[in-house]
Short mmCIF file of C-alpha atoms and ligand atoms in Angstrom, two decimals:
data_model
loop_
_atom_site.label_atom_id
_atom_site.label_comp_id
_atom_site.label_asym_id
_atom_site.label_seq_id
_atom_site.Cartn_x
_atom_site.Cartn_y
_atom_site.Cartn_z
CA MET A 1 93.13 113.48 129.76
CA ILE A 2 91.42 112.16 126.66
CA GLU A 3 90.63 108.97 128.51
CA SER A 4 88.58 110.61 131.25
CA THR A 5 86.37 112.49 128.81
CA LEU A 6 85.93 109.84 126.13
CA ARG A 7 82.59 108.09 125.62
CA LEU A 8 82.69 104.81 123.80
CA SER A 9 79.50 105.57 121.90
CA THR A 10 80.62 108.97 120.61
CA ALA A 11 84.36 108.32 120.17
CA ASN A 12 85.68 107.72 116.69
CA LEU A 13 87.84 104.67 116.04
CA THR A 14 91.08 106.65 116.03
CA GLU A 15 90.30 108.13 119.46
CA LEU A 16 89.85 104.57 120.73
CA GLU A 17 93.13 103.60 119.06
CA HIS A 18 94.81 106.51 120.80
CA LEU A 19 93.76 105.18 124.21
CA ALA A 20 95.53 101.94 123.41
CA LEU A 21 98.90 103.33 122.36
CA ASN A 22 100.63 102.84 125.70
CA SER A 23 99.24 99.40 126.45
CA GLU A 24 101.15 96.16 125.82
CA LEU A 25 97.81 94.62 125.02
CA ASN A 26 97.00 96.99 122.17
CA VAL A 27 95.15 95.09 119.46
CA ALA A 28 93.27 98.23 118.39
CA ASP A 29 94.98 100.10 115.55
CA GLY A 30 95.75 98.50 112.19
CA HIS A 31 99.31 99.82 112.11
CA ALA A 32 102.23 97.42 111.80
CA ARG A 33 103.68 96.71 115.25
CA GLN A 34 105.23 93.27 114.79
CA GLN A 35 108.96 92.67 115.27
CA LEU A 36 111.36 93.56 112.47
CA SER A 37 112.49 90.60 110.38
CA GLU A 38 116.23 89.99 110.06
CA GLY A 39 116.35 91.66 106.67
CA GLN A 40 114.42 94.67 107.98
CA GLN A 41 116.70 94.90 111.02
CA ARG A 42 119.69 95.15 108.66
CA ILE A 43 118.07 98.15 106.94
CA ILE A 44 117.48 99.82 110.32
CA ASP A 45 121.10 99.13 111.33
CA GLU A 46 122.16 101.20 108.32
CA LEU A 47 119.88 104.19 108.79
CA PRO A 48 122.72 106.77 109.05
CA THR A 49 123.94 105.69 105.60
CA LEU A 50 120.41 105.85 104.23
CA PHE A 51 120.01 109.33 105.66
CA GLU A 52 123.19 110.50 103.93
CA LYS A 53 122.05 109.00 100.64
CA ALA A 54 118.66 110.72 100.94
CA ALA A 55 120.33 114.05 101.69
CA VAL A 56 122.42 114.09 98.49
CA GLN A 57 120.29 112.29 95.90
CA PRO A 58 117.81 114.36 93.85
CA VAL A 59 114.33 114.00 95.36
CA ALA A 60 112.79 113.21 91.98
CA ASP A 61 115.08 110.16 91.68
CA LEU A 62 114.34 108.96 95.20
CA GLU A 63 110.63 109.37 94.67
CA ARG A 64 110.68 107.58 91.31
CA ASP A 65 112.67 104.68 92.77
CA ALA A 66 110.47 104.39 95.86
CA HIS A 67 107.30 104.42 93.77
CA ARG A 68 108.66 101.85 91.34
CA ALA A 69 109.79 99.48 94.10
CA PHE A 70 106.50 99.74 95.96
CA PHE A 71 104.10 99.53 93.00
CA HIS A 72 106.01 96.63 91.43
CA LEU A 73 106.00 94.75 94.75
CA MET A 74 102.21 95.09 94.74
CA GLY A 75 101.84 93.94 91.12
CA GLN A 76 100.83 97.43 89.98
CA GLN A 77 103.10 97.71 86.93
CA SER A 78 100.81 100.17 85.12
CA TYR A 79 100.81 102.86 87.84
CA PRO A 80 100.98 106.33 86.29
CA ILE A 81 104.27 107.93 85.40
CA GLY A 82 104.63 110.95 83.14
CA PRO A 83 102.09 113.77 82.98
CA ASN A 84 100.15 112.82 86.12
CA PRO A 85 102.74 111.30 88.45
CA VAL A 86 101.72 109.69 91.76
CA LEU A 87 101.72 112.20 94.64
CA SER A 88 103.45 111.19 97.87
CA CYS A 89 101.64 112.22 101.07
CA TYR A 90 102.48 112.01 104.78
CA ALA A 91 99.77 109.38 105.22
CA SER A 92 96.92 107.89 103.22
CA SER A 93 94.49 109.98 105.31
CA VAL A 94 96.20 113.09 103.94
CA ALA A 95 95.71 111.70 100.43
CA MET A 96 92.07 111.11 101.38
CA GLU A 97 91.66 114.70 102.56
CA ILE A 98 93.15 115.97 99.28
CA LEU A 99 90.75 113.76 97.32
CA ALA A 100 87.76 114.95 99.39
CA ARG A 101 88.61 118.60 98.91
CA SER A 102 89.08 118.00 95.17
CA LEU A 103 85.78 116.13 94.82
CA VAL A 104 83.70 118.78 96.57
CA THR A 105 84.67 121.32 93.90
CA LYS A 106 82.73 119.22 91.34
CA THR A 107 80.09 117.18 93.17
CA ASP A 108 78.07 117.11 96.38
CA ALA A 109 77.67 113.36 96.88
CA VAL A 110 79.73 110.17 97.06
CA ALA A 111 78.66 106.51 97.22
CA LEU A 112 80.88 104.92 99.87
CA ILE A 113 81.47 101.28 100.77
CA HIS A 114 79.72 100.14 103.95
CA PRO A 115 81.14 99.20 106.41
CA THR A 116 84.60 100.75 106.35
CA PHE A 117 87.04 102.55 108.67
CA ASP A 118 85.22 105.62 110.00
CA ASN A 119 87.80 108.26 109.16
CA ILE A 120 86.89 107.84 105.46
CA PRO A 121 83.23 108.92 105.91
CA ASP A 122 84.37 111.52 108.44
CA ILE A 123 86.83 113.10 106.00
CA LEU A 124 84.28 113.08 103.15
CA ARG A 125 81.54 114.53 105.37
CA GLY A 126 84.05 116.99 106.79
CA VAL A 127 84.24 118.83 103.46
CA GLY A 128 80.44 118.80 103.15
CA LEU A 129 79.87 115.79 100.90
CA ARG A 130 76.66 113.77 101.27
CA LEU A 131 77.24 110.01 101.54
CA VAL A 132 75.23 107.15 100.09
CA PRO A 133 76.05 103.70 101.54
CA LEU A 134 77.28 101.03 99.16
CA GLU A 135 76.78 97.59 100.76
CA GLU A 136 79.42 94.94 100.18
CA ASP A 137 77.12 92.19 98.85
CA PRO A 138 75.67 94.15 95.90
CA LEU A 139 79.10 95.64 95.26
CA HIS A 140 80.62 92.20 94.74
CA ALA A 141 77.82 90.33 92.95
CA GLY A 142 74.72 90.95 90.86
CA ASP A 143 73.48 93.83 88.77
CA LEU A 144 75.87 96.76 88.94
CA SER A 145 73.64 99.48 87.55
CA SER A 146 71.97 100.03 90.93
CA VAL A 147 75.35 100.05 92.69
CA VAL A 148 76.20 103.35 91.03
CA PRO A 149 73.31 105.54 92.21
CA PRO A 150 72.15 108.61 90.31
CA ASP A 151 73.45 112.01 91.43
CA VAL A 152 76.74 110.89 92.97
CA GLY A 153 79.99 112.22 91.52
CA CYS A 154 82.15 109.42 92.89
CA ILE A 155 82.09 105.79 93.97
CA PHE A 156 84.56 105.04 96.76
CA VAL A 157 85.62 101.44 97.47
CA THR A 158 88.16 100.16 99.99
CA THR A 159 89.74 96.95 98.64
CA PRO A 160 90.70 94.82 100.46
CA ASN A 161 88.12 96.34 102.78
CA ASN A 162 88.82 97.28 106.39
CA PRO A 163 87.65 95.45 108.53
CA THR A 164 86.09 92.68 106.39
CA GLY A 165 89.02 91.92 104.09
CA ARG A 166 86.75 91.59 101.03
CA VAL A 167 88.60 92.05 97.75
CA LEU A 168 87.26 93.43 94.46
CA THR A 169 88.11 90.88 91.75
CA ARG A 170 89.65 91.90 88.44
CA GLU A 171 86.39 91.11 86.63
CA ARG A 172 84.28 93.10 89.05
CA LEU A 173 86.66 96.06 88.98
CA ALA A 174 86.42 96.06 85.17
CA GLU A 175 82.60 96.00 85.33
CA LEU A 176 82.50 98.75 87.93
CA ALA A 177 84.95 100.89 85.94
CA ALA A 178 82.84 100.44 82.79
CA GLU A 179 79.71 101.48 84.70
CA CYS A 180 81.51 104.54 86.10
CA ARG A 181 82.69 105.42 82.61
CA ARG A 182 79.10 105.16 81.28
CA LYS A 183 77.77 107.37 84.07
CA ASP A 184 80.79 109.69 84.12
CA VAL A 185 81.39 109.03 87.82
CA VAL A 186 84.87 109.04 89.40
CA LEU A 187 85.93 105.60 90.65
CA ALA A 188 88.07 105.95 93.78
CA LEU A 189 89.84 103.04 95.47
CA ASP A 190 91.58 102.83 98.84
CA THR A 191 94.01 99.92 98.64
CA SER A 192 95.84 100.49 101.93
CA PHE A 193 95.58 96.80 102.90
CA ARG A 194 96.46 95.32 99.50
CA GLY A 195 99.93 94.22 100.56
CA PHE A 196 98.41 91.44 102.65
CA ASP A 197 96.37 89.76 99.96
CA THR A 198 97.79 88.46 96.68
CA ARG A 199 94.23 88.38 95.30
CA SER A 200 94.47 92.17 95.11
CA HIS A 201 97.86 92.14 93.36
CA TYR A 202 96.49 92.03 89.80
CA ASP A 203 97.33 95.23 87.94
CA HIS A 204 94.45 97.56 88.91
CA TYR A 205 95.90 100.45 86.92
CA ALA A 206 95.80 98.43 83.69
CA VAL A 207 92.11 97.64 84.32
CA LEU A 208 91.24 101.24 85.19
CA GLU A 209 93.09 102.72 82.22
CA ALA A 210 91.56 100.20 79.78
CA SER A 211 88.08 101.25 80.93
CA GLY A 212 88.61 104.92 80.12
CA CYS A 213 86.90 105.91 83.38
CA ARG A 214 88.03 108.77 85.61
CA TRP A 215 89.79 107.18 88.57
CA VAL A 216 91.73 107.86 91.77
CA VAL A 217 93.66 105.30 93.87
CA ILE A 218 95.01 105.80 97.39
CA GLU A 219 97.81 103.42 98.38
CA ASP A 220 99.59 103.15 101.74
CA THR A 221 102.98 101.82 102.80
CA GLY A 222 101.99 102.21 106.46
CA LYS A 223 100.16 98.96 107.19
CA LEU A 224 102.88 96.52 106.17
CA TRP A 225 106.19 97.10 107.88
CA PRO A 226 107.03 97.98 111.49
CA THR A 227 108.74 101.28 110.65
CA LEU A 228 107.32 103.24 113.64
CA ASP A 229 104.89 105.04 111.33
CA LEU A 230 107.59 106.23 108.95
CA LYS A 231 105.43 105.74 105.87
CA VAL A 232 103.84 107.41 102.88
CA GLY A 233 100.36 107.51 101.44
CA LEU A 234 100.28 107.57 97.64
CA LEU A 235 97.69 109.43 95.60
CA ALA A 236 97.37 108.24 92.00
CA TYR A 237 94.85 109.58 89.50
CA SER A 238 93.98 109.35 85.82
CA GLU A 239 94.96 112.04 83.36
CA ASN A 240 91.27 112.62 82.60
CA VAL A 241 90.20 112.78 86.28
CA GLY A 242 88.87 116.34 85.98
CA LEU A 243 89.63 117.21 89.62
CA PRO A 244 92.11 119.82 90.93
CA ILE A 245 94.19 117.18 92.72
CA PRO A 246 97.75 118.51 92.17
CA LYS A 247 96.60 122.02 93.05
CA ILE A 248 95.04 120.96 96.33
CA TYR A 249 98.03 118.73 97.08
CA SER A 250 100.16 121.88 96.80
CA ASP A 251 97.89 123.65 99.31
CA ILE A 252 98.74 120.99 101.87
CA LEU A 253 102.32 119.88 101.29
CA LEU A 254 105.42 120.39 99.20
CA GLY A 255 106.44 116.77 99.41
CA VAL A 256 107.36 114.04 101.89
CA SER A 257 110.74 113.44 103.49
CA PRO A 258 113.33 112.05 101.05
CA PHE A 259 114.58 109.94 103.95
CA ILE A 260 111.21 108.19 104.22
CA LEU A 261 111.13 107.67 100.43
CA ALA A 262 114.54 106.01 100.65
CA LEU A 263 113.32 103.86 103.56
CA VAL A 264 110.21 102.78 101.64
CA GLU A 265 112.35 101.78 98.68
CA ARG A 266 114.62 99.65 100.89
CA PHE A 267 111.71 97.92 102.67
CA ALA A 268 109.98 97.24 99.34
CA GLU A 269 113.18 95.78 97.86
CA ASP A 270 113.67 93.63 100.92
CA ALA A 271 110.08 92.33 100.70
CA ALA A 272 110.46 91.65 96.98
CA GLY A 273 113.03 88.99 97.88
CA ASP A 274 110.29 86.59 98.98
CA GLY A 275 107.28 88.33 97.45
CA LEU A 276 105.90 89.20 100.90
CA ALA A 277 105.60 85.49 101.76
CA ASP A 278 107.09 85.93 105.26
CA LEU A 279 104.63 88.69 106.08
CA HIS A 280 101.70 86.64 104.78
CA ALA A 281 102.75 83.62 106.87
CA PHE A 282 103.09 85.86 109.91
CA VAL A 283 99.57 87.31 109.54
CA ALA A 284 98.12 83.85 108.83
CA GLU A 285 99.64 82.60 112.10
CA SER A 286 98.21 85.64 113.95
CA ARG A 287 94.79 84.83 112.55
CA ARG A 288 95.15 81.19 113.59
CA ILE A 289 96.04 82.31 117.14
CA VAL A 290 92.85 84.38 117.37
CA ARG A 291 90.61 81.69 115.91
CA THR A 292 91.99 78.77 117.90
CA THR A 293 92.14 80.68 121.20
CA LEU A 294 88.46 81.63 120.86
CA ALA A 295 87.30 78.44 119.13
CA ASP A 296 85.47 76.92 122.11
CA VAL A 297 83.79 80.12 123.35
CA PRO A 298 80.01 79.63 123.01
CA GLY A 299 78.42 81.75 120.29
CA VAL A 300 81.63 83.28 118.97
CA SER A 301 82.33 83.13 115.23
CA PHE A 302 84.50 84.70 112.56
CA PRO A 303 82.47 86.48 109.89
CA ASP A 304 85.34 86.84 107.40
CA PRO A 305 86.63 83.29 106.84
CA ASP A 306 88.54 84.25 103.65
CA SER A 307 90.12 87.43 104.95
CA ARG A 308 93.90 87.82 104.69
CA VAL A 309 94.27 91.41 105.91
CA SER A 310 96.02 92.26 109.16
CA VAL A 311 92.79 92.67 111.14
CA GLU A 312 90.18 90.08 112.11
CA ARG A 313 86.55 90.57 113.03
CA VAL A 314 85.13 88.53 115.88
CA ASP A 315 81.37 88.08 116.09
CA LEU A 316 80.49 88.08 119.78
CA GLY A 317 77.46 85.85 119.38
CA GLY A 318 74.88 88.29 120.74
CA ARG A 319 77.13 89.87 123.37
CA ARG A 320 77.28 93.64 122.98
CA CYS A 321 80.65 95.01 121.96
CA ALA A 322 80.26 97.97 124.33
CA ASP A 323 80.11 95.57 127.31
CA VAL A 324 83.00 93.44 126.05
CA TRP A 325 85.07 96.52 125.16
CA SER A 326 84.62 97.93 128.67
CA ALA A 327 85.51 94.65 130.37
CA LEU A 328 88.63 94.44 128.18
CA HIS A 329 89.46 98.05 129.01
CA GLU A 330 89.46 97.18 132.74
CA ARG A 331 92.14 94.61 131.94
CA GLN A 332 94.15 97.12 129.85
CA VAL A 333 93.28 95.24 126.69
CA TYR A 334 92.23 97.39 123.74
CA ALA A 335 90.34 96.20 120.67
CA LEU A 336 87.98 98.15 118.43
CA PRO A 337 84.19 97.91 118.55
CA CYS A 338 82.82 97.41 115.03
CA THR A 339 79.99 99.86 115.64
CA GLN A 340 81.73 102.85 114.09
CA PHE A 341 82.81 100.94 110.98
CA HIS A 342 79.09 100.80 110.11
CA TRP A 343 78.96 104.53 109.48
CA ALA A 344 75.46 104.41 107.93
CA ASP A 345 73.90 102.05 110.51
CA PRO A 346 76.04 101.64 113.66
CA SER A 347 73.70 99.02 115.16
CA LEU A 348 74.97 96.55 112.55
CA GLY A 349 78.39 96.57 114.22
CA ASP A 350 77.16 96.38 117.79
CA ARG A 351 77.95 92.71 118.25
CA SER A 352 81.46 92.41 116.88
CA LEU A 353 85.01 93.52 117.63
CA ARG A 354 88.04 94.04 115.42
CA ILE A 355 91.37 92.55 116.51
CA ALA A 356 94.64 93.86 115.01
CA LEU A 357 96.93 91.03 113.89
CA ALA A 358 100.18 92.87 113.10
CA ARG A 359 101.53 92.36 116.62
CA PRO A 360 104.22 90.17 118.18
CA HIS A 361 102.56 86.81 118.68
CA THR A 362 103.29 86.81 122.42
CA SER A 363 101.34 90.07 122.89
CA LEU A 364 98.55 88.96 120.57
CA ARG A 365 98.18 85.65 122.40
CA ALA A 366 98.07 87.43 125.77
CA ALA A 367 95.44 89.89 124.56
CA VAL A 368 93.24 87.21 123.01
CA ARG A 369 93.46 85.05 126.16
CA GLU A 370 92.08 88.01 128.10
CA LEU A 371 89.34 88.37 125.51
CA ARG A 372 88.52 84.69 125.90
CA ALA A 373 88.18 85.09 129.68
CA VAL A 374 85.95 88.15 129.25
CA LEU A 375 83.71 86.37 126.74
CA LEU A 376 83.36 83.29 128.91
CA ALA A 377 82.21 85.55 131.76
CA HIS A 378 79.62 87.41 129.67
C1 EGV B 401 93.07 101.16 111.14
C2 EGV B 401 94.03 105.95 111.80
C3 EGV B 401 93.70 108.25 111.04
C4 EGV B 401 94.20 104.82 110.82
C5 EGV B 401 93.95 103.48 111.49
C6 EGV B 401 93.48 102.44 110.54
N1 EGV B 401 94.45 107.15 111.18
N2 EGV B 401 92.54 108.34 111.60
N3 EGV B 401 94.19 109.20 110.33
O1 EGV B 401 95.50 104.80 110.32
O2 EGV B 401 92.53 100.34 110.43
O3 EGV B 401 93.28 100.94 112.35
O4 EGV B 401 93.39 102.59 109.37
#
């Protein structure tokens, strides 16, 4: 139904991901679809017990334990507890919607990282906010005063970014927070992909709090573990944020399922055993499969050599992603065009694709071999 009416040029990325859901060769969405590890399988084998535990334990305890396990796994020891506790949401996009609705009560414009996943600009624009693009190069190096433009009420940065994998360093975050403090602008971070990259495991909350700026952070448990989209988005904010975040949260939800909180705690504890090393090795091998399979295709290159996130951009060397996407589609292979990530200037993404890496390696290899054949023919 959707398929017959969808136009590649007007579809958003999530609509294109939806097309891919029933294909074995789905390398479109950034959700975790790899096999369960042995330790994770043991948790799944005990789900009835976990359900019983979640049904009897006070929700406040479950939520506190899940938050602690997750934030500590990510190196975020200074996450807020106390007067402004982290709010659990059904998904990080729900947290994003709550942030957008809160922001629009106080400001009409946001400076947003460019490129990034298109549902972020769409949600911000959806509440009527005007967007100013924030390019990655000036964000990461050089004079920061121009990075925070006049008349915006918020700077929004995805780190590690999706799809480029670029990470805001501790030093740069401190500089940016100081600049936001000086200009009284809210600093908002989306750290949904941080689990994949230890370079983003320094304690962001300590840096943000030390700056005195007004800040919001959106975290996500959904990209890491193959839990069939049982996940939470987490919405953290500073005591001085000056936005009606808890009020708007209450407009949208009472809370998330205690069962999912218990599941998140167990997966975070399991991952803490090896500090996520297994997952990192798995994604590194996925990336190697993509790069080696395409290595000898004329013109093709990988624009994010340092990326560690669970998606990989492929520069098509002048081929248009619309042509390659359509040829892949004919073979039931689904990747994402990068066009829509470049929300302020789609033409900048016209010659690259994004490949999802959190897949069983057999499926990933099969999909990338098809991509190789398509590229050699174009
Ligand atoms: C990625 C899609 C939406 C999002 C996919 C994603 N969800 N639109 N609410 O989860 O990188 O593929 O982030």
